[in-house]
Amino acid sequence: MDPCPYVRIVVGSLGLKFTGAGDVAPLSSAAYCKIKLKNYPTQFAEISYVADGDQNQINEQVQACFNLKKSEFDKVLKIEVYSGRKSKPVCGFGSGSGKLLGAVTVGLDSEAVEGGGGNRGCVVVRNGWVGIGDRSSKSMVNLHLSIRVERDPRFVFEFDGEPECSPQVFQVNGNVRQAVFTSKFSFRSNRDQNLRSDSSHSESNNSKSWLRSIQKDKEKLVKERKGWSITIHDLSGSPVAMASMVTPFVPSHGTDSVSSSNPGAWLILRPGHSTWKPWGRLEAWRESKHKDSLGYRFELLPDATVSGLDPVTLANSTLSFKTGGKFTIDMSNGASPMSTPNGSFGSGSSSDFEFGSWAHLMYQGFVMSTSVGGKPEVEVGIQHVTCTEDAAAFVALAAAMDLCVDACQPFSRKLRPELRHDGE
């Protein structure tokens, strides 16, 4: 099936300067901007002051990015520039206070969207200085920016149910849906083994002690979530990817929640030669300061046969337990989501990802995203899918991310039946 047509609007190379007589003091400390596109969350980016308009001082990094379907393409982008610093975002939503220095509205070229244009579907809309603010003022504020529109086709996969219900997975394009994978959720239980061990040990004790031992062990088992796994199969029944919980989700000492100091973890596995090969590691926890926020970190793991390579963090962000959001891996110019709306890319904050590392040889630009909460919908950039196993690995990662929401619920809450061991 053909991929779905998507579009990326990329904003970067932001800088500020004054021309004419005026007081530049407000800009010498800090400035930021709000980048607005209709029907999309506002994105925030810090802007540096460029002394004497020196082009070499401009940060070439991507500072905002909107990902949208071709049918959602809006042809107007607005950027508002403020003095001062934006306040620290909470669960991805930034706010700020400061004086409005000026604004610019940029018309977006739809040539890339319609399939025209050179540079393989990338059209540079604006690249250079533009005056903003009051043009009658003796001192003019100038904003340097670079905006481009790119075609970014993606494969889209939808779970036909929540991952713990072992749903089918469909590839979709518009109204067309085609089954491509099946999934199987399972978990191993050590209950029987633990109970047999306690029973054997208690034979030397009286019956009351034996009963207390069993009761205590049962309570301990409920205070951890472990052994969950979901296997992705192709339509022939062959396993093509797996997500396996390798570090139990347990409450930190004196609390009822999983903390960042002791997160639970999954391994995302791909088939190797008669074995499974680790591909990625996903950690998750409940944020201590913002109880409604799920924190997560995804690391790409190097091939075990290659020495001297360390894991590379590709995503490190938060999303809301109540409203869900999107888990996104986007390596445009070495930036990954850190503190953006619903965990999506665009704040300009850098993660632990090191631009130019071995991971950048494998993945560039938009990699994947998945909705979290409800039935996952997974988008994968077509350049990152060369075989069935490639797509399946991202599908398994999406399932694990969705299950983290349940694994990080307070332990005073009872999980849904599909996620509970027998007897819990």
XYZ file of C-alpha atoms in Angstrom:
424
model
C 0.000 0.000 0.000
C 1.210 3.490 -0.800
C 2.327 5.760 2.058
C 0.165 8.641 3.265
C 1.078 12.177 2.123
C 2.391 14.304 4.997
C 3.960 17.755 5.131
C 6.569 19.252 7.466
C 6.906 22.970 8.114
C 10.390 23.555 9.513
C 11.465 26.781 11.231
C 15.046 27.537 12.252
C 18.034 29.899 12.101
C 16.370 32.446 14.383
C 18.186 35.640 15.374
C 17.436 39.282 16.278
C 19.137 42.606 15.590
C 18.346 46.323 15.784
C 18.905 48.773 12.963
C 18.933 52.496 13.492
C 19.163 54.427 16.752
C 17.611 52.703 19.677
C 18.097 51.009 22.995
C 19.184 47.379 22.513
C 19.226 46.590 26.236
C 15.947 44.600 26.175
C 17.479 42.189 23.697
C 20.846 41.809 25.369
C 19.404 39.475 28.017
C 16.892 37.268 26.242
C 14.082 37.047 23.725
C 11.708 34.346 22.550
C 8.989 33.831 19.981
C 5.633 32.141 19.618
C 5.215 30.249 16.358
C 1.589 29.762 15.405
C -0.161 27.623 12.809
C -3.945 27.340 12.673
C -5.382 24.332 14.536
C -1.970 23.381 15.986
C -0.509 24.055 19.437
C 1.665 27.152 19.624
C 5.373 26.347 19.694
C 7.994 28.382 21.560
C 11.621 29.062 20.716
C 14.342 31.168 22.277
C 16.064 33.747 20.067
C 19.591 35.043 20.467
C 20.618 38.631 19.828
C 23.004 38.931 16.878
C 25.536 41.689 17.490
C 26.088 43.878 14.429
C 23.984 41.442 12.400
C 26.865 38.982 12.220
C 25.519 36.038 10.223
C 28.006 33.657 11.847
C 26.335 34.139 15.229
C 23.009 32.729 14.068
C 22.038 29.335 15.458
C 21.431 27.086 12.460
C 19.468 24.529 14.513
C 15.839 23.697 13.782
C 13.747 25.419 16.456
C 10.211 24.419 15.538
C 8.543 21.873 13.325
C 4.907 21.221 12.447
C 3.931 17.796 11.115
C 0.608 17.637 9.336
C -1.345 15.701 6.791
C -1.504 17.104 3.291
C -5.243 17.753 3.718
C -4.510 19.871 6.834
C -1.976 22.149 5.157
C -2.484 25.793 6.115
C -0.765 28.442 4.058
C -0.150 31.035 6.796
C 2.437 30.867 9.603
C 2.645 33.628 12.235
C 5.669 34.393 14.430
C 5.392 36.766 17.407
C 8.612 37.989 19.042
C 8.823 39.004 22.725
C 11.552 40.374 24.967
C 12.433 38.455 28.123
C 12.378 34.718 28.767
C 9.501 32.322 28.399
C 8.513 30.565 31.592
C 9.356 26.910 32.027
C 6.744 24.738 30.276
C 4.601 22.355 32.278
C 3.914 19.024 30.555
C 4.969 20.539 27.269
C 2.902 23.713 27.369
C 5.025 26.820 27.595
C 3.905 30.297 28.539
C 5.731 33.537 28.684
C 5.593 37.172 29.625
C 7.367 40.084 28.036
C 6.972 42.983 25.700
C 5.791 42.227 22.180
C 8.558 43.460 19.888
C 6.809 42.624 16.654
C 5.280 39.923 14.518
C 5.571 38.570 10.997
C 3.138 36.544 8.920
C 4.665 34.247 6.337
C 2.772 32.790 3.405
C 3.675 29.131 2.851
C 4.369 27.786 -0.622
C 2.198 24.782 -1.427
C 4.462 23.743 -4.315
C 6.081 20.993 -2.216
C 2.666 19.773 -1.083
C 1.315 19.542 -4.607
C 4.328 17.571 -5.814
C 6.169 20.351 -7.601
C 9.332 22.191 -6.715
C 12.946 21.156 -6.860
C 15.166 19.751 -4.157
C 13.144 16.545 -3.926
C 9.971 18.105 -2.583
C 11.538 20.736 -0.326
C 10.690 24.405 -0.897
C 12.482 27.167 1.029
C 9.804 29.777 1.747
C 11.937 32.357 3.556
C 15.629 32.548 4.413
C 17.038 35.850 5.666
C 16.208 39.027 7.565
C 12.732 40.530 7.828
C 11.688 43.720 9.609
C 9.118 43.413 12.383
C 7.423 45.846 14.750
C 6.657 49.506 14.276
C 8.164 50.612 10.979
C 7.785 54.274 11.943
C 10.134 53.829 14.903
C 13.679 55.174 14.697
C 14.906 51.752 15.781
C 13.790 48.777 13.710
C 13.734 45.211 15.033
C 14.828 42.626 12.484
C 14.221 38.888 12.708
C 16.362 36.355 10.870
C 14.586 33.120 10.059
C 14.560 30.149 7.751
C 11.288 28.422 6.823
C 10.926 25.479 4.500
C 8.056 23.201 3.480
C 8.844 19.538 2.861
C 6.955 16.557 1.592
C 7.305 13.829 4.207
C 5.339 10.683 3.206
C 4.753 8.155 5.982
C 3.430 4.680 6.543
C 0.531 4.727 9.005
C -0.485 1.777 11.179
C -3.521 1.498 13.443
C -4.134 -0.932 16.299
C -7.638 -2.361 16.154
C -7.828 -2.232 19.938
C -5.721 -1.523 22.984
C -2.396 -3.442 23.023
C -3.255 -5.588 26.067
C -6.199 -7.012 24.093
C -3.875 -8.521 21.424
C -5.423 -6.626 18.487
C -4.728 -6.803 14.792
C -2.666 -3.987 13.305
C -3.759 -2.371 10.037
C -1.918 -0.224 7.541
C -4.141 2.667 6.527
C -4.253 5.230 3.757
C -7.319 7.420 3.819
C -10.346 5.143 3.995
C -8.391 2.046 2.938
C -7.349 -0.379 5.709
C -5.301 -3.529 5.211
C -4.305 -5.996 7.934
C -0.503 -6.346 8.115
C 0.283 -7.618 11.623
C -1.225 -9.513 14.528
C -0.140 -8.970 18.120
C -0.085 -11.144 21.218
C 0.047 -9.689 24.726
C 1.209 -12.018 27.492
C 3.027 -12.092 30.807
C 4.803 -14.692 32.827
C 3.779 -15.317 36.407
C 6.126 -16.393 39.182
C 3.263 -16.704 41.647
C 3.180 -20.482 41.697
C 6.938 -20.738 42.158
C 6.940 -18.179 44.971
C 4.062 -19.777 46.763
C 5.660 -23.237 46.567
C 8.867 -21.812 47.988
C 7.051 -20.127 50.863
C 5.039 -23.276 51.529
C 8.174 -25.414 51.774
C 9.872 -22.931 54.066
C 6.855 -22.634 56.349
C 6.632 -26.332 57.118
C 8.979 -25.725 60.037
C 6.722 -22.948 61.385
C 3.275 -23.005 62.877
C 0.192 -22.545 60.718
C -0.310 -18.869 61.648
C 3.216 -18.018 60.541
C 2.646 -19.875 57.283
C -0.530 -17.929 56.567
C 1.169 -14.601 57.321
C 3.994 -15.533 54.945
C 1.581 -16.291 52.122
C -0.388 -13.104 52.707
C 2.755 -10.965 52.847
C 4.115 -12.499 49.643
C 0.836 -11.928 47.843
C 0.830 -8.253 48.848
C 4.427 -7.937 47.635
C 3.548 -9.421 44.263
C 0.744 -6.936 43.728
C 3.189 -4.097 44.460
C 5.081 -4.674 41.229
C 4.172 -4.938 37.580
C 6.488 -7.202 35.680
C 6.772 -9.754 32.925
C 4.538 -7.994 30.399
C 5.360 -8.558 26.746
C 3.766 -8.046 23.370
C 4.876 -9.903 20.256
C 4.189 -8.666 16.734
C 3.620 -11.326 14.045
C 3.333 -11.000 10.294
C 0.303 -12.499 8.594
C 2.082 -15.835 8.164
C 2.395 -16.071 11.947
C 6.140 -15.464 12.125
C 7.290 -13.187 14.986
C 8.860 -10.021 13.588
C 9.249 -7.844 16.691
C 8.724 -7.918 20.438
C 8.500 -5.529 23.376
C 9.406 -7.160 26.682
C 9.296 -5.595 30.149
C 12.783 -6.250 31.549
C 12.787 -3.979 34.616
C 9.681 -4.248 36.815
C 7.589 -1.166 37.503
C 7.660 -0.827 41.298
C 6.739 2.040 43.652
C 9.640 4.027 45.069
C 10.199 3.834 48.812
C 7.449 5.497 50.802
C 5.291 6.276 47.760
C 2.621 4.647 45.649
C 4.188 5.445 42.264
C 7.084 4.588 39.968
C 9.714 7.338 40.185
C 12.382 8.610 37.801
C 15.086 7.348 40.183
C 13.903 3.765 39.611
C 11.995 3.627 36.304
C 10.509 0.545 34.760
C 11.945 -0.480 31.413
C 11.172 -2.377 28.211
C 13.463 -3.842 25.606
C 12.343 -3.558 21.998
C 13.612 -6.661 20.204
C 14.094 -7.628 16.582
C 14.646 -11.137 15.215
C 18.277 -12.204 14.808
C 19.874 -15.520 13.951
C 17.672 -17.927 15.928
C 17.411 -15.365 18.729
C 16.117 -11.902 19.606
C 18.431 -8.887 19.257
C 17.885 -5.776 21.424
C 17.162 -2.706 19.290
C 15.946 -0.128 21.805
C 15.245 0.462 25.481
C 12.208 2.388 26.751
C 12.058 3.683 30.334
C 9.015 5.289 31.975
C 8.012 6.757 35.332
C 5.532 9.093 36.983
C 6.788 12.658 37.383
C 7.126 13.620 41.040
C 6.377 17.349 40.655
C 3.561 16.968 38.134
C 1.599 13.867 39.099
C -0.429 14.004 35.903
C 2.710 13.631 33.792
C 4.287 10.438 32.486
C 8.019 10.780 31.929
C 9.800 8.609 29.380
C 13.141 8.074 27.689
C 13.924 5.933 24.631
C 17.467 4.843 23.814
C 18.694 3.274 20.592
C 21.005 0.375 21.433
C 24.156 -0.337 19.390
C 24.821 -3.713 17.828
C 26.315 -5.962 20.494
C 28.913 -7.183 17.996
C 30.353 -3.672 17.604
C 32.472 -2.435 20.488
C 32.993 1.128 21.654
C 29.482 2.410 20.945
C 27.146 3.737 23.647
C 23.326 3.872 23.612
C 21.930 7.113 22.188
C 18.838 8.845 23.572
C 16.351 9.576 20.789
C 13.373 10.754 22.866
C 13.121 12.187 26.374
C 9.911 13.976 27.301
C 6.584 13.873 29.142
C 2.915 13.504 28.321
C -0.346 13.691 30.236
C -1.971 10.693 31.902
C -5.393 12.302 31.469
C -5.271 13.537 27.889
C -2.529 11.348 26.440
C -0.471 12.836 23.650
C 2.175 11.784 21.150
C 5.453 9.980 21.544
C 7.750 11.283 18.811
C 11.239 10.620 17.509
C 12.388 13.444 15.264
C 16.098 13.929 14.611
C 15.958 17.067 12.500
C 19.342 18.722 12.905
C 20.044 16.627 15.986
C 17.083 17.798 18.059
C 14.544 15.540 19.730
C 11.419 16.359 21.730
C 12.055 17.502 25.283
C 9.351 19.884 26.432
C 6.865 20.363 23.654
C 3.071 20.079 23.381
C 2.033 16.480 24.014
C 5.631 15.406 23.672
C 5.841 16.405 20.027
C 8.884 18.026 18.440
C 9.324 21.715 18.287
C 10.667 23.446 21.392
C 14.219 23.819 20.219
C 15.414 22.078 23.381
C 18.045 19.464 22.751
C 18.004 15.977 24.199
C 20.869 13.671 24.975
C 21.069 12.936 21.273
C 24.463 13.853 19.911
C 24.332 15.203 16.389
C 26.750 13.288 14.201
C 26.743 10.174 16.383
C 26.425 6.644 15.022
C 22.643 6.863 15.435
C 22.495 9.709 12.925
C 23.906 7.377 10.292
C 20.791 5.224 10.709
C 18.026 7.748 11.342
C 17.544 11.295 10.080
C 14.636 13.710 10.012
C 11.239 12.519 11.175
C 11.485 8.913 12.346
C 8.181 7.968 13.964
C 5.345 9.048 16.228
C 2.503 7.278 17.971
C -0.603 8.429 19.777
C -0.713 7.434 23.433
C -4.069 6.732 25.044
C -6.734 4.613 23.377
C -5.893 2.701 20.205
C -2.361 3.616 19.060
C -1.911 5.145 15.620
C 1.691 4.889 14.447
C 3.365 7.021 11.783
C 6.759 5.996 10.382
C 8.837 7.932 7.850
C 9.136 5.852 4.665
C 12.931 6.220 4.580
C 13.120 4.210 7.802
C 11.175 1.195 6.520
C 13.058 -1.152 4.226
C 11.504 -4.430 5.391
C 8.650 -5.848 7.479
C 10.838 -6.069 10.580
C 11.587 -2.326 10.426
C 7.904 -1.417 10.580
C 7.194 -4.074 13.220
C 9.859 -2.687 15.573
C 8.175 0.719 15.587
C 4.783 -0.913 16.121
C 6.180 -2.838 19.115
C 7.663 0.381 20.518
C 4.279 2.083 20.161
C 2.587 -0.746 22.054
C 5.143 -0.575 24.875
C 4.736 3.193 25.154
C 0.968 2.836 25.461
C 1.315 0.111 28.114
C 3.623 2.377 30.142
C 0.585 4.527 30.943
C -0.960 1.559 32.765
C 2.312 0.366 34.296
C 2.896 3.785 35.885
C -0.554 4.101 37.452
C -0.560 4.359 41.275
C -0.452 0.919 42.871
C -3.535 1.725 44.908
C -5.502 1.527 41.654
C -6.555 -1.802 40.277
C -5.554 -2.463 36.691
C -7.911 -3.711 34.022
C -8.427 -7.504 33.962
C -6.251 -7.961 30.843
C -3.248 -6.562 32.730
C -3.665 -8.518 35.960
C -2.175 -11.858 36.897
C -4.642 -14.520 37.982
C -5.857 -13.844 41.481
C -4.836 -10.182 41.645
